[in-house]
PDB file of C-alpha atoms and ligand atoms in Angstrom:
ATOM      1  CA  UNK A 284      86.782  93.451  12.715  1.00 68.00           C
ATOM      2  CA  UNK A 285      87.281  89.883  11.526  1.00 72.00           C
ATOM      3  CA  UNK A 286      90.019  89.581   8.890  1.00 78.00           C
ATOM      4  CA  UNK A 287      88.751  86.171   7.808  1.00 87.00           C
ATOM      5  CA  UNK A 288      87.077  86.092   4.453  1.00 93.00           C
ATOM      6  CA  UNK A 289      83.252  85.769   4.414  1.00 96.00           C
ATOM      7  CA  UNK A 290      81.781  83.153   2.114  1.00 97.00           C
ATOM      8  CA  UNK A 291      78.601  84.727   0.710  1.00 98.00           C
ATOM      9  CA  UNK A 292      76.163  82.547  -1.211  1.00 98.00           C
ATOM     10  CA  UNK A 293      73.638  84.258  -3.360  1.00 98.00           C
ATOM     11  CA  UNK A 294      70.715  82.243  -4.646  1.00 97.00           C
ATOM     12  CA  UNK A 295      67.333  83.047  -5.934  1.00 96.00           C
ATOM     13  CA  UNK A 296      64.593  82.080  -8.301  1.00 93.00           C
ATOM     14  CA  UNK A 297      65.825  81.739 -11.883  1.00 85.00           C
ATOM     15  CA  UNK A 298      65.001  85.146 -13.369  1.00 87.00           C
ATOM     16  CA  UNK A 299      65.076  86.971 -10.051  1.00 91.00           C
ATOM     17  CA  UNK A 300      67.982  89.093 -11.215  1.00 91.00           C
ATOM     18  CA  UNK A 301      70.738  87.694  -8.961  1.00 94.00           C
ATOM     19  CA  UNK A 302      73.163  87.593 -11.889  1.00 92.00           C
ATOM     20  CA  UNK A 303      72.701  91.281 -12.500  1.00 94.00           C
ATOM     21  CA  UNK A 304      73.025  92.030  -8.766  1.00 97.00           C
ATOM     22  CA  UNK A 305      76.268  90.068  -8.541  1.00 97.00           C
ATOM     23  CA  UNK A 306      77.708  91.670 -11.670  1.00 95.00           C
ATOM     24  CA  UNK A 307      76.985  95.150 -10.400  1.00 98.00           C
ATOM     25  CA  UNK A 308      78.295  94.255  -6.916  1.00 98.00           C
ATOM     26  CA  UNK A 309      81.635  93.158  -8.346  1.00 97.00           C
ATOM     27  CA  UNK A 310      81.823  96.243 -10.519  1.00 98.00           C
ATOM     28  CA  UNK A 311      81.288  98.575  -7.587  1.00 98.00           C
ATOM     29  CA  UNK A 312      83.372  96.571  -5.128  1.00 98.00           C
ATOM     30  CA  UNK A 313      86.137  94.773  -7.000  1.00 97.00           C
ATOM     31  CA  UNK A 314      87.608  93.519  -3.726  1.00 96.00           C
ATOM     32  CA  UNK A 315      85.017  90.749  -3.732  1.00 97.00           C
ATOM     33  CA  UNK A 316      86.207  87.501  -5.339  1.00 97.00           C
ATOM     34  CA  UNK A 317      83.598  86.001  -7.611  1.00 98.00           C
ATOM     35  CA  UNK A 318      83.764  82.248  -8.026  1.00 98.00           C
ATOM     36  CA  UNK A 319      83.358  81.051 -11.611  1.00 98.00           C
ATOM     37  CA  UNK A 320      81.286  77.891 -11.670  1.00 98.00           C
ATOM     38  CA  UNK A 321      81.533  74.888 -13.872  1.00 98.00           C
ATOM     39  CA  UNK A 322      78.579  73.661 -15.924  1.00 98.00           C
ATOM     40  CA  UNK A 323      77.654  71.150 -18.533  1.00 98.00           C
ATOM     41  CA  UNK A 324      75.072  73.392 -20.232  1.00 96.00           C
ATOM     42  CA  UNK A 325      75.798  75.065 -23.523  1.00 95.00           C
ATOM     43  CA  UNK A 326      77.032  78.633 -23.492  1.00 96.00           C
ATOM     44  CA  UNK A 327      74.335  81.294 -24.215  1.00 91.00           C
ATOM     45  CA  UNK A 328      75.180  83.921 -26.910  1.00 92.00           C
ATOM     46  CA  UNK A 329      77.780  86.288 -25.521  1.00 94.00           C
ATOM     47  CA  UNK A 330      78.964  83.933 -22.748  1.00 95.00           C
ATOM     48  CA  UNK A 331      82.628  83.096 -22.565  1.00 96.00           C
ATOM     49  CA  UNK A 332      84.453  80.090 -21.168  1.00 97.00           C
ATOM     50  CA  UNK A 333      86.154  81.100 -17.955  1.00 96.00           C
ATOM     51  CA  UNK A 334      84.148  84.313 -17.535  1.00 94.00           C
ATOM     52  CA  UNK A 335      80.491  83.317 -17.002  1.00 93.00           C
ATOM     53  CA  UNK A 336      81.307  79.667 -16.543  1.00 97.00           C
ATOM     54  CA  UNK A 337      83.784  76.927 -17.309  1.00 97.00           C
ATOM     55  CA  UNK A 338      81.753  74.958 -19.855  1.00 98.00           C
ATOM     56  CA  UNK A 339      82.737  71.322 -19.708  1.00 98.00           C
ATOM     57  CA  UNK A 340      81.451  67.896 -20.815  1.00 97.00           C
ATOM     58  CA  UNK A 341      79.615  65.457 -18.563  1.00 97.00           C
ATOM     59  CA  UNK A 342      82.779  63.334 -18.398  1.00 97.00           C
ATOM     60  CA  UNK A 343      84.926  66.246 -17.317  1.00 97.00           C
ATOM     61  CA  UNK A 344      82.456  67.246 -14.695  1.00 98.00           C
ATOM     62  CA  UNK A 345      82.075  63.735 -13.289  1.00 97.00           C
ATOM     63  CA  UNK A 346      85.865  63.349 -13.143  1.00 97.00           C
ATOM     64  CA  UNK A 347      86.140  66.553 -11.024  1.00 96.00           C
ATOM     65  CA  UNK A 348      83.430  65.244  -8.640  1.00 96.00           C
ATOM     66  CA  UNK A 349      85.420  62.014  -8.179  1.00 97.00           C
ATOM     67  CA  UNK A 350      88.598  63.974  -7.495  1.00 97.00           C
ATOM     68  CA  UNK A 351      86.728  66.099  -4.876  1.00 96.00           C
ATOM     69  CA  UNK A 352      87.526  69.175  -6.870  1.00 97.00           C
ATOM     70  CA  UNK A 353      84.150  70.807  -6.250  1.00 98.00           C
ATOM     71  CA  UNK A 354      82.901  72.215  -2.893  1.00 97.00           C
ATOM     72  CA  UNK A 355      79.343  71.560  -4.049  1.00 98.00           C
ATOM     73  CA  UNK A 356      77.466  70.529  -7.157  1.00 97.00           C
ATOM     74  CA  UNK A 357      73.891  70.112  -8.213  1.00 96.00           C
ATOM     75  CA  UNK A 358      71.770  69.060 -11.154  1.00 92.00           C
ATOM     76  CA  UNK A 359      69.634  71.878 -12.451  1.00 85.00           C
ATOM     77  CA  UNK A 360      67.252  71.530 -15.385  1.00 78.00           C
ATOM     78  CA  UNK A 361      69.122  68.526 -16.813  1.00 88.00           C
ATOM     79  CA  UNK A 362      72.623  69.949 -16.414  1.00 95.00           C
ATOM     80  CA  UNK A 363      75.396  69.858 -13.822  1.00 97.00           C
ATOM     81  CA  UNK A 364      76.576  72.996 -12.055  1.00 97.00           C
ATOM     82  CA  UNK A 365      79.387  73.138  -9.457  1.00 98.00           C
ATOM     83  CA  UNK A 366      81.854  75.342  -7.593  1.00 98.00           C
ATOM     84  CA  UNK A 367      85.564  74.562  -8.104  1.00 98.00           C
ATOM     85  CA  UNK A 368      87.195  74.110  -4.733  1.00 96.00           C
ATOM     86  CA  UNK A 369      90.624  75.583  -5.382  1.00 95.00           C
ATOM     87  CA  UNK A 370      89.584  79.189  -6.056  1.00 96.00           C
ATOM     88  CA  UNK A 371      87.331  79.354  -2.958  1.00 96.00           C
ATOM     89  CA  UNK A 372      90.053  77.814  -0.705  1.00 93.00           C
ATOM     90  CA  UNK A 373      92.768  80.127  -2.059  1.00 94.00           C
ATOM     91  CA  UNK A 374      90.653  83.272  -1.669  1.00 95.00           C
ATOM     92  CA  UNK A 375      89.468  82.376   1.881  1.00 91.00           C
ATOM     93  CA  UNK A 376      93.060  81.751   2.915  1.00 90.00           C
ATOM     94  CA  UNK A 377      93.977  85.270   1.694  1.00 93.00           C
ATOM     95  CA  UNK A 378      91.118  86.657   3.806  1.00 92.00           C
ATOM     96  CA  UNK A 379      89.102  87.741   0.751  1.00 96.00           C
ATOM     97  CA  UNK A 380      85.289  87.711   0.739  1.00 97.00           C
ATOM     98  CA  UNK A 381      84.051  85.192  -1.804  1.00 98.00           C
ATOM     99  CA  UNK A 382      80.791  85.391  -3.677  1.00 98.00           C
ATOM    100  CA  UNK A 383      79.044  82.235  -4.947  1.00 98.00           C
ATOM    101  CA  UNK A 384      76.101  82.687  -7.207  1.00 97.00           C
ATOM    102  CA  UNK A 385      74.555  79.245  -7.044  1.00 96.00           C
ATOM    103  CA  UNK A 386      71.209  77.510  -6.829  1.00 92.00           C
ATOM    104  CA  UNK A 387      69.584  76.162  -3.698  1.00 94.00           C
ATOM    105  CA  UNK A 388      70.759  72.523  -3.492  1.00 94.00           C
ATOM    106  CA  UNK A 389      74.306  73.716  -3.789  1.00 97.00           C
ATOM    107  CA  UNK A 390      73.791  76.505  -1.237  1.00 98.00           C
ATOM    108  CA  UNK A 391      72.520  74.039   1.335  1.00 97.00           C
ATOM    109  CA  UNK A 392      75.604  71.833   0.721  1.00 97.00           C
ATOM    110  CA  UNK A 393      77.782  74.871   1.311  1.00 97.00           C
ATOM    111  CA  UNK A 394      75.991  75.596   4.529  1.00 97.00           C
ATOM    112  CA  UNK A 395      76.858  72.063   5.804  1.00 96.00           C
ATOM    113  CA  UNK A 396      80.492  72.347   4.855  1.00 94.00           C
ATOM    114  CA  UNK A 397      80.972  76.002   5.900  1.00 95.00           C
ATOM    115  CA  UNK A 398      78.461  76.620   8.689  1.00 95.00           C
ATOM    116  CA  UNK A 399      79.374  80.288   8.900  1.00 94.00           C
ATOM    117  CA  UNK A 400      78.691  80.948   5.196  1.00 97.00           C
ATOM    118  CA  UNK A 401      76.186  83.781   4.684  1.00 98.00           C
ATOM    119  CA  UNK A 402      73.163  82.761   2.653  1.00 98.00           C
ATOM    120  CA  UNK A 403      71.172  85.368   0.728  1.00 98.00           C
ATOM    121  CA  UNK A 404      68.074  84.648  -1.290  1.00 98.00           C
ATOM    122  CA  UNK A 405      66.900  86.953  -4.104  1.00 97.00           C
ATOM    123  CA  UNK A 406      63.279  87.127  -5.232  1.00 96.00           C
ATOM    124  CA  UNK A 407      61.349  89.552  -7.463  1.00 95.00           C
ATOM    125  CA  UNK A 408      58.405  91.289  -5.768  1.00 95.00           C
ATOM    126  CA  UNK A 409      55.781  88.987  -7.454  1.00 95.00           C
ATOM    127  CA  UNK A 410      55.440  85.732  -9.377  1.00 95.00           C
ATOM    128  CA  UNK A 411      54.019  87.607 -12.374  1.00 94.00           C
ATOM    129  CA  UNK A 412      57.175  89.732 -12.393  1.00 93.00           C
ATOM    130  CA  UNK A 413      59.261  86.558 -12.299  1.00 93.00           C
ATOM    131  CA  UNK A 414      57.512  85.106 -15.313  1.00 93.00           C
ATOM    132  CA  UNK A 415      57.842  88.404 -17.165  1.00 92.00           C
ATOM    133  CA  UNK A 416      61.575  88.578 -16.473  1.00 90.00           C
ATOM    134  CA  UNK A 417      62.115  84.953 -17.630  1.00 89.00           C
ATOM    135  CA  UNK A 418      60.196  85.548 -20.843  1.00 91.00           C
ATOM    136  CA  UNK A 419      61.978  88.876 -21.369  1.00 87.00           C
ATOM    137  CA  UNK A 420      65.388  87.146 -21.564  1.00 78.00           C
ATOM    138  CA  UNK A 421      64.350  85.556 -24.871  1.00 79.00           C
ATOM    139  CA  UNK A 422      67.031  82.871 -24.425  1.00 76.00           C
ATOM    140  CA  UNK A 423      65.005  79.989 -23.144  1.00 79.00           C
ATOM    141  CA  UNK A 424      62.367  77.743 -24.750  1.00 87.00           C
ATOM    142  CA  UNK A 425      58.791  77.574 -23.343  1.00 89.00           C
ATOM    143  CA  UNK A 426      59.611  74.192 -21.856  1.00 90.00           C
ATOM    144  CA  UNK A 427      62.601  75.572 -19.999  1.00 87.00           C
ATOM    145  CA  UNK A 428      60.628  78.603 -18.734  1.00 90.00           C
ATOM    146  CA  UNK A 429      57.920  76.314 -17.395  1.00 91.00           C
ATOM    147  CA  UNK A 430      60.497  74.055 -15.730  1.00 89.00           C
ATOM    148  CA  UNK A 431      62.162  77.047 -14.068  1.00 88.00           C
ATOM    149  CA  UNK A 432      58.821  78.462 -12.746  1.00 92.00           C
ATOM    150  CA  UNK A 433      57.870  75.118 -11.345  1.00 93.00           C
ATOM    151  CA  UNK A 434      61.266  74.778  -9.780  1.00 90.00           C
ATOM    152  CA  UNK A 435      60.738  78.241  -8.195  1.00 94.00           C
ATOM    153  CA  UNK A 436      57.616  76.903  -6.480  1.00 95.00           C
ATOM    154  CA  UNK A 437      59.555  73.945  -5.056  1.00 94.00           C
ATOM    155  CA  UNK A 438      62.280  76.232  -3.821  1.00 95.00           C
ATOM    156  CA  UNK A 439      59.911  78.297  -1.653  1.00 97.00           C
ATOM    157  CA  UNK A 440      60.041  75.389   0.826  1.00 97.00           C
ATOM    158  CA  UNK A 441      63.720  75.872   1.618  1.00 97.00           C
ATOM    159  CA  UNK A 442      64.006  79.654   1.712  1.00 97.00           C
ATOM    160  CA  UNK A 443      63.852  79.647   5.543  1.00 97.00           C
ATOM    161  CA  UNK A 444      67.274  77.982   5.504  1.00 97.00           C
ATOM    162  CA  UNK A 445      68.762  81.225   4.255  1.00 98.00           C
ATOM    163  CA  UNK A 446      69.919  84.173   6.420  1.00 98.00           C
ATOM    164  CA  UNK A 447      68.690  87.119   4.326  1.00 98.00           C
ATOM    165  CA  UNK A 448      65.916  87.843   1.807  1.00 97.00           C
ATOM    166  CA  UNK A 449      66.528  90.410  -0.904  1.00 97.00           C
ATOM    167  CA  UNK A 450      63.420  91.551  -2.741  1.00 96.00           C
ATOM    168  CA  UNK A 451      64.740  92.801  -6.020  1.00 95.00           C
ATOM    169  CA  UNK A 452      62.536  95.674  -7.028  1.00 94.00           C
ATOM    170  CA  UNK A 453      65.422  98.160  -7.253  1.00 95.00           C
ATOM    171  CA  UNK A 454      68.863  97.057  -8.452  1.00 96.00           C
ATOM    172  CA  UNK A 455      70.820  99.802  -6.734  1.00 97.00           C
ATOM    173  CA  UNK A 456      69.145  99.140  -3.398  1.00 97.00           C
ATOM    174  CA  UNK A 457      69.799  95.409  -3.660  1.00 97.00           C
ATOM    175  CA  UNK A 458      73.450  95.838  -4.546  1.00 98.00           C
ATOM    176  CA  UNK A 459      74.087  98.170  -1.616  1.00 98.00           C
ATOM    177  CA  UNK A 460      72.093  95.926   0.744  1.00 98.00           C
ATOM    178  CA  UNK A 461      74.200  92.935  -0.303  1.00 98.00           C
ATOM    179  CA  UNK A 462      77.425  94.821   0.278  1.00 98.00           C
ATOM    180  CA  UNK A 463      76.174  96.040   3.703  1.00 98.00           C
ATOM    181  CA  UNK A 464      75.156  92.504   4.771  1.00 98.00           C
ATOM    182  CA  UNK A 465      78.556  91.087   3.834  1.00 97.00           C
ATOM    183  CA  UNK A 466      80.528  93.965   5.364  1.00 96.00           C
ATOM    184  CA  UNK A 467      78.520  93.782   8.624  1.00 96.00           C
ATOM    185  CA  UNK A 468      79.142  90.007   8.860  1.00 96.00           C
ATOM    186  CA  UNK A 469      82.783  90.836   9.719  1.00 95.00           C
ATOM    187  CA  UNK A 470      81.563  92.455  12.916  1.00 95.00           C
ATOM    188  CA  UNK A 471      79.589  89.419  14.142  1.00 96.00           C
ATOM    189  CA  UNK A 472      80.720  88.235  17.566  1.00 95.00           C
ATOM    190  CA  UNK A 473      80.923  84.656  16.277  1.00 94.00           C
ATOM    191  CA  UNK A 474      83.517  85.703  13.666  1.00 94.00           C
ATOM    192  CA  UNK A 475      85.739  87.538  16.114  1.00 95.00           C
ATOM    193  CA  UNK A 476      86.700  84.702  18.470  1.00 94.00           C
ATOM    194  CA  UNK A 477      90.423  85.402  18.172  1.00 93.00           C
ATOM    195  CA  UNK A 478      90.128  89.095  18.936  1.00 95.00           C
ATOM    196  CA  UNK A 479      87.947  88.354  21.989  1.00 96.00           C
ATOM    197  CA  UNK A 480      90.396  85.758  23.183  1.00 96.00           C
ATOM    198  CA  UNK A 481      93.296  88.191  22.834  1.00 97.00           C
ATOM    199  CA  UNK A 482      91.628  91.003  24.653  1.00 97.00           C
ATOM    200  CA  UNK A 483      90.650  88.689  27.446  1.00 97.00           C
ATOM    201  CA  UNK A 484      94.305  87.621  27.763  1.00 98.00           C
ATOM    202  CA  UNK A 485      95.378  91.322  27.829  1.00 98.00           C
ATOM    203  CA  UNK A 486      92.808  92.084  30.547  1.00 98.00           C
ATOM    204  CA  UNK A 487      94.015  89.260  32.826  1.00 97.00           C
ATOM    205  CA  UNK A 488      96.558  91.656  34.449  1.00 97.00           C
ATOM    206  CA  UNK A 489      93.628  93.693  35.836  1.00 97.00           C
ATOM    207  CA  UNK A 490      91.642  90.911  37.410  1.00 92.00           C
TER     208      UNK A 490
HETATM  209  P1  5GP B 136      72.003  79.470 -15.640  1.00 63.64           P
HETATM  210  O1  5GP B 136      71.892  78.280 -16.465  1.00 63.64           O
HETATM  211  O2  5GP B 136      70.756  80.339 -15.726  1.00 63.64           O
HETATM  212  O3  5GP B 136      73.274  80.209 -15.847  1.00 63.64           O
HETATM  213  O4  5GP B 136      72.003  78.943 -14.140  1.00 63.64           O
HETATM  214  C1  5GP B 136      71.036  78.109 -13.622  1.00 63.64           C
HETATM  215  C2  5GP B 136      71.118  78.049 -12.120  1.00 63.64           C
HETATM  216  O5  5GP B 136      72.328  77.429 -11.725  1.00 63.64           O
HETATM  217  C3  5GP B 136      71.123  79.406 -11.467  1.00 63.64           C
HETATM  218  O6  5GP B 136      70.260  79.346 -10.359  1.00 63.64           O
HETATM  219  C4  5GP B 136      72.568  79.550 -10.959  1.00 63.64           C
HETATM  220  O7  5GP B 136      72.681  80.336  -9.744  1.00 63.64           O
HETATM  221  C5  5GP B 136      72.914  78.108 -10.647  1.00 63.64           C
HETATM  222  N1  5GP B 136      74.353  77.855 -10.605  1.00 63.64           N
HETATM  223  C6  5GP B 136      75.275  78.498 -11.266  1.00 63.64           C
HETATM  224  N2  5GP B 136      76.521  78.061 -10.920  1.00 63.64           N
HETATM  225  C7  5GP B 136      76.301  77.110  -9.978  1.00 63.64           C
HETATM  226  C8  5GP B 136      77.158  76.236  -9.210  1.00 63.64           C
HETATM  227  O8  5GP B 136      78.400  76.300  -9.277  1.00 63.64           O
HETATM  228  N3  5GP B 136      76.559  75.430  -8.358  1.00 63.64           N
HETATM  229  C9  5GP B 136      75.275  75.350  -8.166  1.00 63.64           C
HETATM  230  N4  5GP B 136      74.788  74.501  -7.269  1.00 63.64           N
HETATM  231  N5  5GP B 136      74.400  76.118  -8.907  1.00 63.64           N
HETATM  232  C10 5GP B 136      74.905  76.986  -9.762  1.00 63.64           C
END
């Protein structure tokens, strides 16, 4: 089994429940390294700097872009979001599986930079359910909810770029499915080139 860390990217419509899936995944399987993103949006009630996000100013964010300190970044509903490079690099070097919970533009940038990243897309079973979940959060204005729903429509175009679809109608099932997908990735032939090279060398004496 490949000892190299898997970079797993989890995206989904805003309100699809990917945050809850990721939180539960980390709780059940603390061996996963969850990347904490940087954003210029304001913290929601209960969110803490360094836990949910690193909350920074536009200037701080732009400085990090210039210094190439982010592996990807995107504008989402008038704010910047990005993944700090150092944490991901360090974890991958240690062979840890890293989870990024990011939106689609960022996910597609990650795919370009790390072609063997695993891309998972989370959706609720129906659009009505999506709207209900967004409204149920009670944290966003009507304008923001509408923007997020319209963005969801635009995102449908790019879902085929992903590797796996997770229909979130059962949290427990989705968490276990995510874990299984990431675990199984270690067994992919394409991630086991070194092992295969070694065994071929060992077998040369029999040829
Ligand atoms: P929220 O404001 O609801 O916390 O997040 C809005 C969107 O930004 C979500 O789809 C979330 O997955 C995405 N997001 C969070 N962090 C990052 C990041 O580092 N990069 C990108 N591209 N998107 C992110």
